[in-house]
mmCIF file of C-alpha atoms and ligand atoms in Angstrom:
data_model
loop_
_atom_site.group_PDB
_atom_site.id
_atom_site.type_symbol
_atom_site.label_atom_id
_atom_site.label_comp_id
_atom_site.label_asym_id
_atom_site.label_seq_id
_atom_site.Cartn_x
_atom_site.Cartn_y
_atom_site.Cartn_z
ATOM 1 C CA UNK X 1 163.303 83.264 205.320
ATOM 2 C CA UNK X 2 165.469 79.762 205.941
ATOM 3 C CA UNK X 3 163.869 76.258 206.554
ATOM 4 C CA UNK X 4 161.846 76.839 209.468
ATOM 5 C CA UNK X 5 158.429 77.496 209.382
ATOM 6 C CA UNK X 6 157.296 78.132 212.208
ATOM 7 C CA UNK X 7 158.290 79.994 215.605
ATOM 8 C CA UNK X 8 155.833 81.009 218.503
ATOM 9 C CA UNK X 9 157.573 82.581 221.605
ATOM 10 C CA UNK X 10 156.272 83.982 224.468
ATOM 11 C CA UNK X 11 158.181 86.668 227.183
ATOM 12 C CA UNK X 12 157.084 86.850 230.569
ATOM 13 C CA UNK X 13 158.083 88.322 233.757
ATOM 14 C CA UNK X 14 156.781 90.644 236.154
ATOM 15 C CA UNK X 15 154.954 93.963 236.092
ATOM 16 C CA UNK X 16 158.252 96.351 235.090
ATOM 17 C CA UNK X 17 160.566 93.185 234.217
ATOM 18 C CA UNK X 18 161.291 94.361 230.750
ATOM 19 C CA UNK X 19 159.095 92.907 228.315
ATOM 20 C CA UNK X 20 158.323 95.834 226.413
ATOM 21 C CA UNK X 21 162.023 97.004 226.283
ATOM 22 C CA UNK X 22 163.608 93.226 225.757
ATOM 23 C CA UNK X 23 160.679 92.959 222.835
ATOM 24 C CA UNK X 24 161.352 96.054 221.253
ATOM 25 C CA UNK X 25 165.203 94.623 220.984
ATOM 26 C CA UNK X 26 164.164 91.582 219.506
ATOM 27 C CA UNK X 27 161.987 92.437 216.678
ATOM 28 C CA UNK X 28 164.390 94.406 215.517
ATOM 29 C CA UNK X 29 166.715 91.740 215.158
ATOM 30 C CA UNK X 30 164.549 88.844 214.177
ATOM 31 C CA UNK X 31 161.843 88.689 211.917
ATOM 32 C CA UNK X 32 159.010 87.934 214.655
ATOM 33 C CA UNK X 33 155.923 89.423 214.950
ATOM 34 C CA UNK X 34 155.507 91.486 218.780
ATOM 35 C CA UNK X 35 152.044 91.284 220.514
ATOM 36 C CA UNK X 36 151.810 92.918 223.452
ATOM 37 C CA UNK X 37 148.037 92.045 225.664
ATOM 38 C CA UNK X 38 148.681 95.254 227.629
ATOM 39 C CA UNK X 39 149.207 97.642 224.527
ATOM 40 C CA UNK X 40 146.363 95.461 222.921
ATOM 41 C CA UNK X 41 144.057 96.443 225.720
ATOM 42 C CA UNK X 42 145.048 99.989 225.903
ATOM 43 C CA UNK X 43 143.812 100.891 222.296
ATOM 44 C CA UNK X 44 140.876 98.937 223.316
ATOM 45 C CA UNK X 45 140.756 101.301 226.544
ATOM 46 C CA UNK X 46 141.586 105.048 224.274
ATOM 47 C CA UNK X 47 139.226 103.495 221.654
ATOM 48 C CA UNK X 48 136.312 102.702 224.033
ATOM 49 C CA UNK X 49 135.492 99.696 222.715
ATOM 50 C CA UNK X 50 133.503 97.143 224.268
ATOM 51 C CA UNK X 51 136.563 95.222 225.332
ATOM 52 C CA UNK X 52 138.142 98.722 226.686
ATOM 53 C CA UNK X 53 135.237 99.613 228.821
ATOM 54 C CA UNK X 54 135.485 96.172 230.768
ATOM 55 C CA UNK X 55 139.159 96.051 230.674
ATOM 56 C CA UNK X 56 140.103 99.383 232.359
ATOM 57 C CA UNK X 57 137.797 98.569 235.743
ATOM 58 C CA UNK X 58 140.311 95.735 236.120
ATOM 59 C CA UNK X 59 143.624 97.465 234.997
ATOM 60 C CA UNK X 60 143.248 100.436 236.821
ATOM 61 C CA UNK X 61 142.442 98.755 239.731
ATOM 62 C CA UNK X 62 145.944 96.416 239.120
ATOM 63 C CA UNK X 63 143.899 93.166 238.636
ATOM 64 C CA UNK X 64 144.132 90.763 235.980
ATOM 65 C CA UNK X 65 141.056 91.240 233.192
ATOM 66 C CA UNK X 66 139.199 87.832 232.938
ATOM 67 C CA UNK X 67 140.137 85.160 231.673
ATOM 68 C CA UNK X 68 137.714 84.590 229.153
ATOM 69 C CA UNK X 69 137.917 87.867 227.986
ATOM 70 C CA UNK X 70 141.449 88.497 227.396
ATOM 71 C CA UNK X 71 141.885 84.621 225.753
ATOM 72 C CA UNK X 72 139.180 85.221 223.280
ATOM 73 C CA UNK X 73 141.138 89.049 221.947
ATOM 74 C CA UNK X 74 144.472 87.053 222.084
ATOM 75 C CA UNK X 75 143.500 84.211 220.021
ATOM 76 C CA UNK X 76 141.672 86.133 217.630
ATOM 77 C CA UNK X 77 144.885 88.513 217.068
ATOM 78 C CA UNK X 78 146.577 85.070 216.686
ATOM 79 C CA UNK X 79 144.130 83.668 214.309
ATOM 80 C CA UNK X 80 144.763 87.298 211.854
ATOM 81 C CA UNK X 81 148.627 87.805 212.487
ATOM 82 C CA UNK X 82 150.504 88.102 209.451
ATOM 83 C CA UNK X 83 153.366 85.861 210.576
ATOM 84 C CA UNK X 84 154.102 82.615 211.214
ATOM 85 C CA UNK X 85 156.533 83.822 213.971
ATOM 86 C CA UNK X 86 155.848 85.590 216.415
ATOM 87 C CA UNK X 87 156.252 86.651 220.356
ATOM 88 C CA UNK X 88 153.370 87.065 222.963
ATOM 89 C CA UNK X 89 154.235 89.418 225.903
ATOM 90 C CA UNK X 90 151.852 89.254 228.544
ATOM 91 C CA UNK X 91 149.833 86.347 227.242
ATOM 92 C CA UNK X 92 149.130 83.795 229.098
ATOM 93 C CA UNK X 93 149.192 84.972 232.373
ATOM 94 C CA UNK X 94 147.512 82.169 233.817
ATOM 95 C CA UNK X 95 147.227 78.537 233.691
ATOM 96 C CA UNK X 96 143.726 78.542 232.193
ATOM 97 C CA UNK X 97 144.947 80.878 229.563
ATOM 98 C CA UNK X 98 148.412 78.573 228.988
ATOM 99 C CA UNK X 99 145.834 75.544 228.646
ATOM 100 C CA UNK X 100 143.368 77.611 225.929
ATOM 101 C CA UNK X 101 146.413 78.499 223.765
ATOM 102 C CA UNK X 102 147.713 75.312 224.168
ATOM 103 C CA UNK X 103 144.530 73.969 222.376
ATOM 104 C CA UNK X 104 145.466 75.867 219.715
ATOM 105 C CA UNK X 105 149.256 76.454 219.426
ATOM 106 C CA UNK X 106 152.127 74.757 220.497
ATOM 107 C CA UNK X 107 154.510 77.194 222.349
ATOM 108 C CA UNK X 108 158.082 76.640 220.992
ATOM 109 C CA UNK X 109 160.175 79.156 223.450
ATOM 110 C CA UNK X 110 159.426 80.712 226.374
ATOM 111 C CA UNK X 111 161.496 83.859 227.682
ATOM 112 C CA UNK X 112 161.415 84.524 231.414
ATOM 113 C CA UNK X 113 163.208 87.634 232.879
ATOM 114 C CA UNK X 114 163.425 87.028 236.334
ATOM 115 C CA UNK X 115 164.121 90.663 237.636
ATOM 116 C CA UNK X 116 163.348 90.978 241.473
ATOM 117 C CA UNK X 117 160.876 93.316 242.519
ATOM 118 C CA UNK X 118 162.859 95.891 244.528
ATOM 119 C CA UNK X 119 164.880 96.575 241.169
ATOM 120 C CA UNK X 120 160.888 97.346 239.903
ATOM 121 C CA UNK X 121 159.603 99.718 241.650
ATOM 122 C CA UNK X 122 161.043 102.841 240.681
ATOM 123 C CA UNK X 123 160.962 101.870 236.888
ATOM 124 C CA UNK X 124 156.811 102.345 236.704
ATOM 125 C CA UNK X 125 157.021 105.535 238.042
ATOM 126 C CA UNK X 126 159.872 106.644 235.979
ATOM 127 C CA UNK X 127 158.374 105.063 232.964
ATOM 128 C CA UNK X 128 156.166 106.655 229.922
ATOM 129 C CA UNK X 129 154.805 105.436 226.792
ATOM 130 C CA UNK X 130 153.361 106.179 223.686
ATOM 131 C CA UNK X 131 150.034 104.673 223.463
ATOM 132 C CA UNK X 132 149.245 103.727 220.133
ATOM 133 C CA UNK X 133 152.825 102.026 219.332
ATOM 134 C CA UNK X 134 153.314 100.544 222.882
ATOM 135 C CA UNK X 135 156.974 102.149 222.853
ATOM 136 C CA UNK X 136 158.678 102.317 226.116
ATOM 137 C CA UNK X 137 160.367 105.505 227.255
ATOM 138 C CA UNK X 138 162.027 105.864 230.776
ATOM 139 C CA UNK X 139 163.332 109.413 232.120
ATOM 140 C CA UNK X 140 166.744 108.107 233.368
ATOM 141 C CA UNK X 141 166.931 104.807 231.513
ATOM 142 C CA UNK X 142 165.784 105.359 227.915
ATOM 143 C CA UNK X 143 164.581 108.561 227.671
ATOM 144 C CA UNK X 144 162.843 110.376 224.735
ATOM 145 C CA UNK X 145 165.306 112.450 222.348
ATOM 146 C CA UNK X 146 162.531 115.168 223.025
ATOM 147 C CA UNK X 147 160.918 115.374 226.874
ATOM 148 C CA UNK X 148 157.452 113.954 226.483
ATOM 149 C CA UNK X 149 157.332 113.498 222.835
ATOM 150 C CA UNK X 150 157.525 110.130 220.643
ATOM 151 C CA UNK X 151 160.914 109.864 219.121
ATOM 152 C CA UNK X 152 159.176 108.454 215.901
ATOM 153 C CA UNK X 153 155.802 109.943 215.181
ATOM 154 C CA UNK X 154 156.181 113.372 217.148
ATOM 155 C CA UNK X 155 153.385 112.194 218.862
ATOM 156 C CA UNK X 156 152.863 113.176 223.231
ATOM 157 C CA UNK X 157 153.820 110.572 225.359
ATOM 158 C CA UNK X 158 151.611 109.529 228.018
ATOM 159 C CA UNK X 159 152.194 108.062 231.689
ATOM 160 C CA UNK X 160 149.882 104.455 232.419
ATOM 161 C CA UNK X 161 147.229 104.709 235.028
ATOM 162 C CA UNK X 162 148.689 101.582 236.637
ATOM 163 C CA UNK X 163 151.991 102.428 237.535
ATOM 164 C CA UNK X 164 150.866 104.256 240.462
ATOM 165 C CA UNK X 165 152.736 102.854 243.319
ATOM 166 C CA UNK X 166 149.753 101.490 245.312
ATOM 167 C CA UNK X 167 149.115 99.769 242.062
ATOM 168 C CA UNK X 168 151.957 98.487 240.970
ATOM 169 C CA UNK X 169 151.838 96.696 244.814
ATOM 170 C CA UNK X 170 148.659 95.232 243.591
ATOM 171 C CA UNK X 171 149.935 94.296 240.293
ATOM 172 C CA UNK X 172 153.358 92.168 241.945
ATOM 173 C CA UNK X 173 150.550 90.625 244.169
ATOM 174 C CA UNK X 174 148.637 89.046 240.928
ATOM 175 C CA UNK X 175 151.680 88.217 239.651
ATOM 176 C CA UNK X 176 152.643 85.950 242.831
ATOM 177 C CA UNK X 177 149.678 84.439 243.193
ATOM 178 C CA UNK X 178 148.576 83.811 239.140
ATOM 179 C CA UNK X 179 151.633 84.633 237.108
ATOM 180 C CA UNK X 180 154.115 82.589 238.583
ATOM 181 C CA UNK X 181 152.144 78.770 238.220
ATOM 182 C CA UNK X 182 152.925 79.831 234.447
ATOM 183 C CA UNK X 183 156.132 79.549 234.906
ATOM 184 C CA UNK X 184 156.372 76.207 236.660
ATOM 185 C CA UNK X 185 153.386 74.902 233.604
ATOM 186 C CA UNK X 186 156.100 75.616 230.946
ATOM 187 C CA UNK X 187 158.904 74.308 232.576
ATOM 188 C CA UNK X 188 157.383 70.921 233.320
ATOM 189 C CA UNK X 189 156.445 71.482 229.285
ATOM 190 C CA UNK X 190 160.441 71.898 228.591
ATOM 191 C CA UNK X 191 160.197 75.299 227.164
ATOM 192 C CA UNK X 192 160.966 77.514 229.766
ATOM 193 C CA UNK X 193 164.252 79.853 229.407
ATOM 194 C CA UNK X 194 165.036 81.914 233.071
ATOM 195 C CA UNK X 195 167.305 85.398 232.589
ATOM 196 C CA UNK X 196 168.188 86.540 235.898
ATOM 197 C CA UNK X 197 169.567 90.179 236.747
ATOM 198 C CA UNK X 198 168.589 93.705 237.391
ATOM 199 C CA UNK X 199 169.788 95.249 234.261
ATOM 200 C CA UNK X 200 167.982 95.237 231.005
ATOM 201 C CA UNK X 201 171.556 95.936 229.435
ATOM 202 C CA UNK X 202 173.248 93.322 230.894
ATOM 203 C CA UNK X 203 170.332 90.560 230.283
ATOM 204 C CA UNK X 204 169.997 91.525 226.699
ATOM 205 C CA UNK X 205 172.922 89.728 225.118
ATOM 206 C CA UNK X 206 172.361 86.375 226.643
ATOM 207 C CA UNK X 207 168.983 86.596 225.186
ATOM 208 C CA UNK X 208 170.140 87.637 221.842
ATOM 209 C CA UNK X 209 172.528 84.518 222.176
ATOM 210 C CA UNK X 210 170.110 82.650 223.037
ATOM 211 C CA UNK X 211 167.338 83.149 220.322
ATOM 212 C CA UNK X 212 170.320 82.955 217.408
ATOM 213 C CA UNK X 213 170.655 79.365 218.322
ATOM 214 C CA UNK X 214 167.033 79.154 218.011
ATOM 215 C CA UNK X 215 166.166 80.834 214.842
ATOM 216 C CA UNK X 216 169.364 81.897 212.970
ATOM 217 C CA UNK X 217 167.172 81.530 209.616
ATOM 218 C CA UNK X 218 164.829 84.341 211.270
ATOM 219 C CA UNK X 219 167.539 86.874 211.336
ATOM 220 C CA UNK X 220 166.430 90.209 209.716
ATOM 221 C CA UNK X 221 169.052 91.714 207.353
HETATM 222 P P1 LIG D 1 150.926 94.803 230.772
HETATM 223 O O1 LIG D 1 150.904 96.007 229.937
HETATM 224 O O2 LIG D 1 151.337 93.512 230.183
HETATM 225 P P2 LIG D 1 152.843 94.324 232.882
HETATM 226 O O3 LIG D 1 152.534 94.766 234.260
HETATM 227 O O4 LIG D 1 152.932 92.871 232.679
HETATM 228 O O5 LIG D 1 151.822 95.150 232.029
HETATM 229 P P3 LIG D 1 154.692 96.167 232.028
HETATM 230 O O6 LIG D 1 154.344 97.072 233.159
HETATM 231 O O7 LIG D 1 154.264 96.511 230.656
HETATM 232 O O8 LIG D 1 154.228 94.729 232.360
HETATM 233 P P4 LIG D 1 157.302 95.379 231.054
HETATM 234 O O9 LIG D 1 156.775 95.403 229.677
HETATM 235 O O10 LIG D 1 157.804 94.074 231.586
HETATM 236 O O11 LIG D 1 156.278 95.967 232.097
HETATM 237 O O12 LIG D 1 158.465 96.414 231.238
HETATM 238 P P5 LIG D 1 158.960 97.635 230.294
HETATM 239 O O13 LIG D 1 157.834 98.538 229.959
HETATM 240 O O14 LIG D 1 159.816 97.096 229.204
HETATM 241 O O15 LIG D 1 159.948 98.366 231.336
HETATM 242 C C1 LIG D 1 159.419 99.059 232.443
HETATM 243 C C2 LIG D 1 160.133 100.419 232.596
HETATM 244 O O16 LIG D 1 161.488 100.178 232.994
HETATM 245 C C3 LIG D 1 160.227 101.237 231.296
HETATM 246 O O17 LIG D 1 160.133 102.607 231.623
HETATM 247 C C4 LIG D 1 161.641 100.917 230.766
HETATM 248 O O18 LIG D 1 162.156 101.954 229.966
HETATM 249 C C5 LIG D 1 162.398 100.779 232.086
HETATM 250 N N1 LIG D 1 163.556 99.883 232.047
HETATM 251 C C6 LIG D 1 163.747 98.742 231.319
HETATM 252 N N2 LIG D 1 164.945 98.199 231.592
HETATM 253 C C7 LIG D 1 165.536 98.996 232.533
HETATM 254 C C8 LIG D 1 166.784 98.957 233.225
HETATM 255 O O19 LIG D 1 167.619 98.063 233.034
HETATM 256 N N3 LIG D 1 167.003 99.949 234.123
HETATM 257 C C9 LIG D 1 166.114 100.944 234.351
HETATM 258 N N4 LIG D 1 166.400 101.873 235.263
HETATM 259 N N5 LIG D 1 164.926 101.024 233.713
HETATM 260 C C10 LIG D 1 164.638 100.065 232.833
HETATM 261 O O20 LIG D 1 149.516 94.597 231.435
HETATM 262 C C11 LIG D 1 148.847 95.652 232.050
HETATM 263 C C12 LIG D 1 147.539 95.176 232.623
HETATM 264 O O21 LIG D 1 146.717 94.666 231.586
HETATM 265 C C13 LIG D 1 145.971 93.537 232.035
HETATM 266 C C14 LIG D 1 146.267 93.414 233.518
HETATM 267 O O22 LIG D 1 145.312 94.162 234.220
HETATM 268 C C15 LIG D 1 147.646 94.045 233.633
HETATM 269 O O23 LIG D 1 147.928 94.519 234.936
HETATM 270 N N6 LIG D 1 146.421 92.360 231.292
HETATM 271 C C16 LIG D 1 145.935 91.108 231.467
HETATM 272 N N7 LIG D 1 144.990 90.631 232.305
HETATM 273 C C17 LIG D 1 144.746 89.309 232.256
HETATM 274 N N8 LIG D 1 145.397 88.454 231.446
HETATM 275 C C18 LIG D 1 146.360 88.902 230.589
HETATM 276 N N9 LIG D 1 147.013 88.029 229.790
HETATM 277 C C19 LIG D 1 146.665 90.291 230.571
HETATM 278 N N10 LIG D 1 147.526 91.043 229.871
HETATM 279 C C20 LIG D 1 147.372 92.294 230.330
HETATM 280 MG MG1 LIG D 2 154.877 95.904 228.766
#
């Protein structure tokens, strides 16, 4: 590891943007830690924890879970991550949760794939996952090696209760009205980095680009 010390990133975009798939990219590249609030939640949701239980109601429903509840799991995950550098996907989500991590860690990058909704849409429904990982599988895009099955662990995929498409409406909606303020809190903060398109593909290398000039000394081997 070079000079720097530290490097906390966050990726955001909308419901289907490509956080998951841009994230997977990256920590393969760069030595940064990946932690997703949505795959956080859903082990919390297959697990039936406390944090599950009260979770799903909202997530199945395509609302945002509470503020206090989801800032409290994130800043605890923070508090026991193994890295100095890492990248939030999905955290904050709103201002009150930009503010609360704020109070405790200064956000060096953010990464904001601006993808427009119409491009979303069929994604969700075309998209599964394997829970426990958070890996992202789509049937035309990225599909699995083997239909249904985890490409790593053998393991069955599984499709997310929220990308129906009456809730994946619901979900853009949130995003409108409590996402996007985000975006406007970071870039009056300086931080905020906007990737426009409709292709994962073609976004991808101006991202890579981008974070070398950020953290060449992060570069895995
Ligand atoms: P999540 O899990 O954070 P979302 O809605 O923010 O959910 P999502 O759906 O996980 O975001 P993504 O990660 O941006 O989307 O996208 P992805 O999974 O990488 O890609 C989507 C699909 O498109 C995949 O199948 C992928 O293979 C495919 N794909 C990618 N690129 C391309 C391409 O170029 N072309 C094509 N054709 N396909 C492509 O949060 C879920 C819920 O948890 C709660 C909320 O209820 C939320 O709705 N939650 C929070 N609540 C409050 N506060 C928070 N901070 C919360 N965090 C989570
Ligand atoms: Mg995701």
């Amino acid at each position: 590891m070079g000079s720097r010390m530290l490097f906390r990133a966050v990726i955001m975009g909308p419901p289907g943007s490509g956080k998951g798939t841009i994230s997977e990219r990256i920590v393969k590249l760069f030595a940064l830690q990946h932690l997703s609030s949505g795959d956080l939640l859903r082990v919390n949701i297959q697990k039936k924890t406390e944090i599950g239980l009260v979770a799903k109601s909202y997530i199945d429903q395509g609302q945002l879970v509470p503020d206090d509840v989801i800032t409290k799991l994130i800043l605890q995950e923070l508090n026991n991550m193994g890295s100095n550098h890492w990248l939030l996907d999905g955290f904050p989500r709103t201002v009150p949760q930009a503010k609360a991590l704020d109070n405790v860690q200064q956000i060096d990058t953010v990464i904001d794939l601006n993808v427009p909704f119409e491009t979303i849409r069929d994604r969700l429904t075309a998209r599964w996952i394997h829970s426990s990982s958070g890996r992202v599988y789509n049937t035309e895009f990225n599909p699995p090696k083997v239909k249904g099955i985890d490409d790593l662990t053998g393991e069955p995929l599984i499709q997310r209760e929220d990308d129906k498409p009456e809730t994946v409406t619901k979900r853009l909606k949130a995003y409108e009205a409590l996402t996007r303020p985000v975006l406007e809190y970071y870039r009056d903060k300086g931080v905020l980095k906007t990737f426009s398109g409709t292709e994962t593909n073609k976004i991808w290398p101006h991202v890579q680009a981008f974070l070398l000039t950020k953290l060449p000394d992060v570069r895995k081997e």
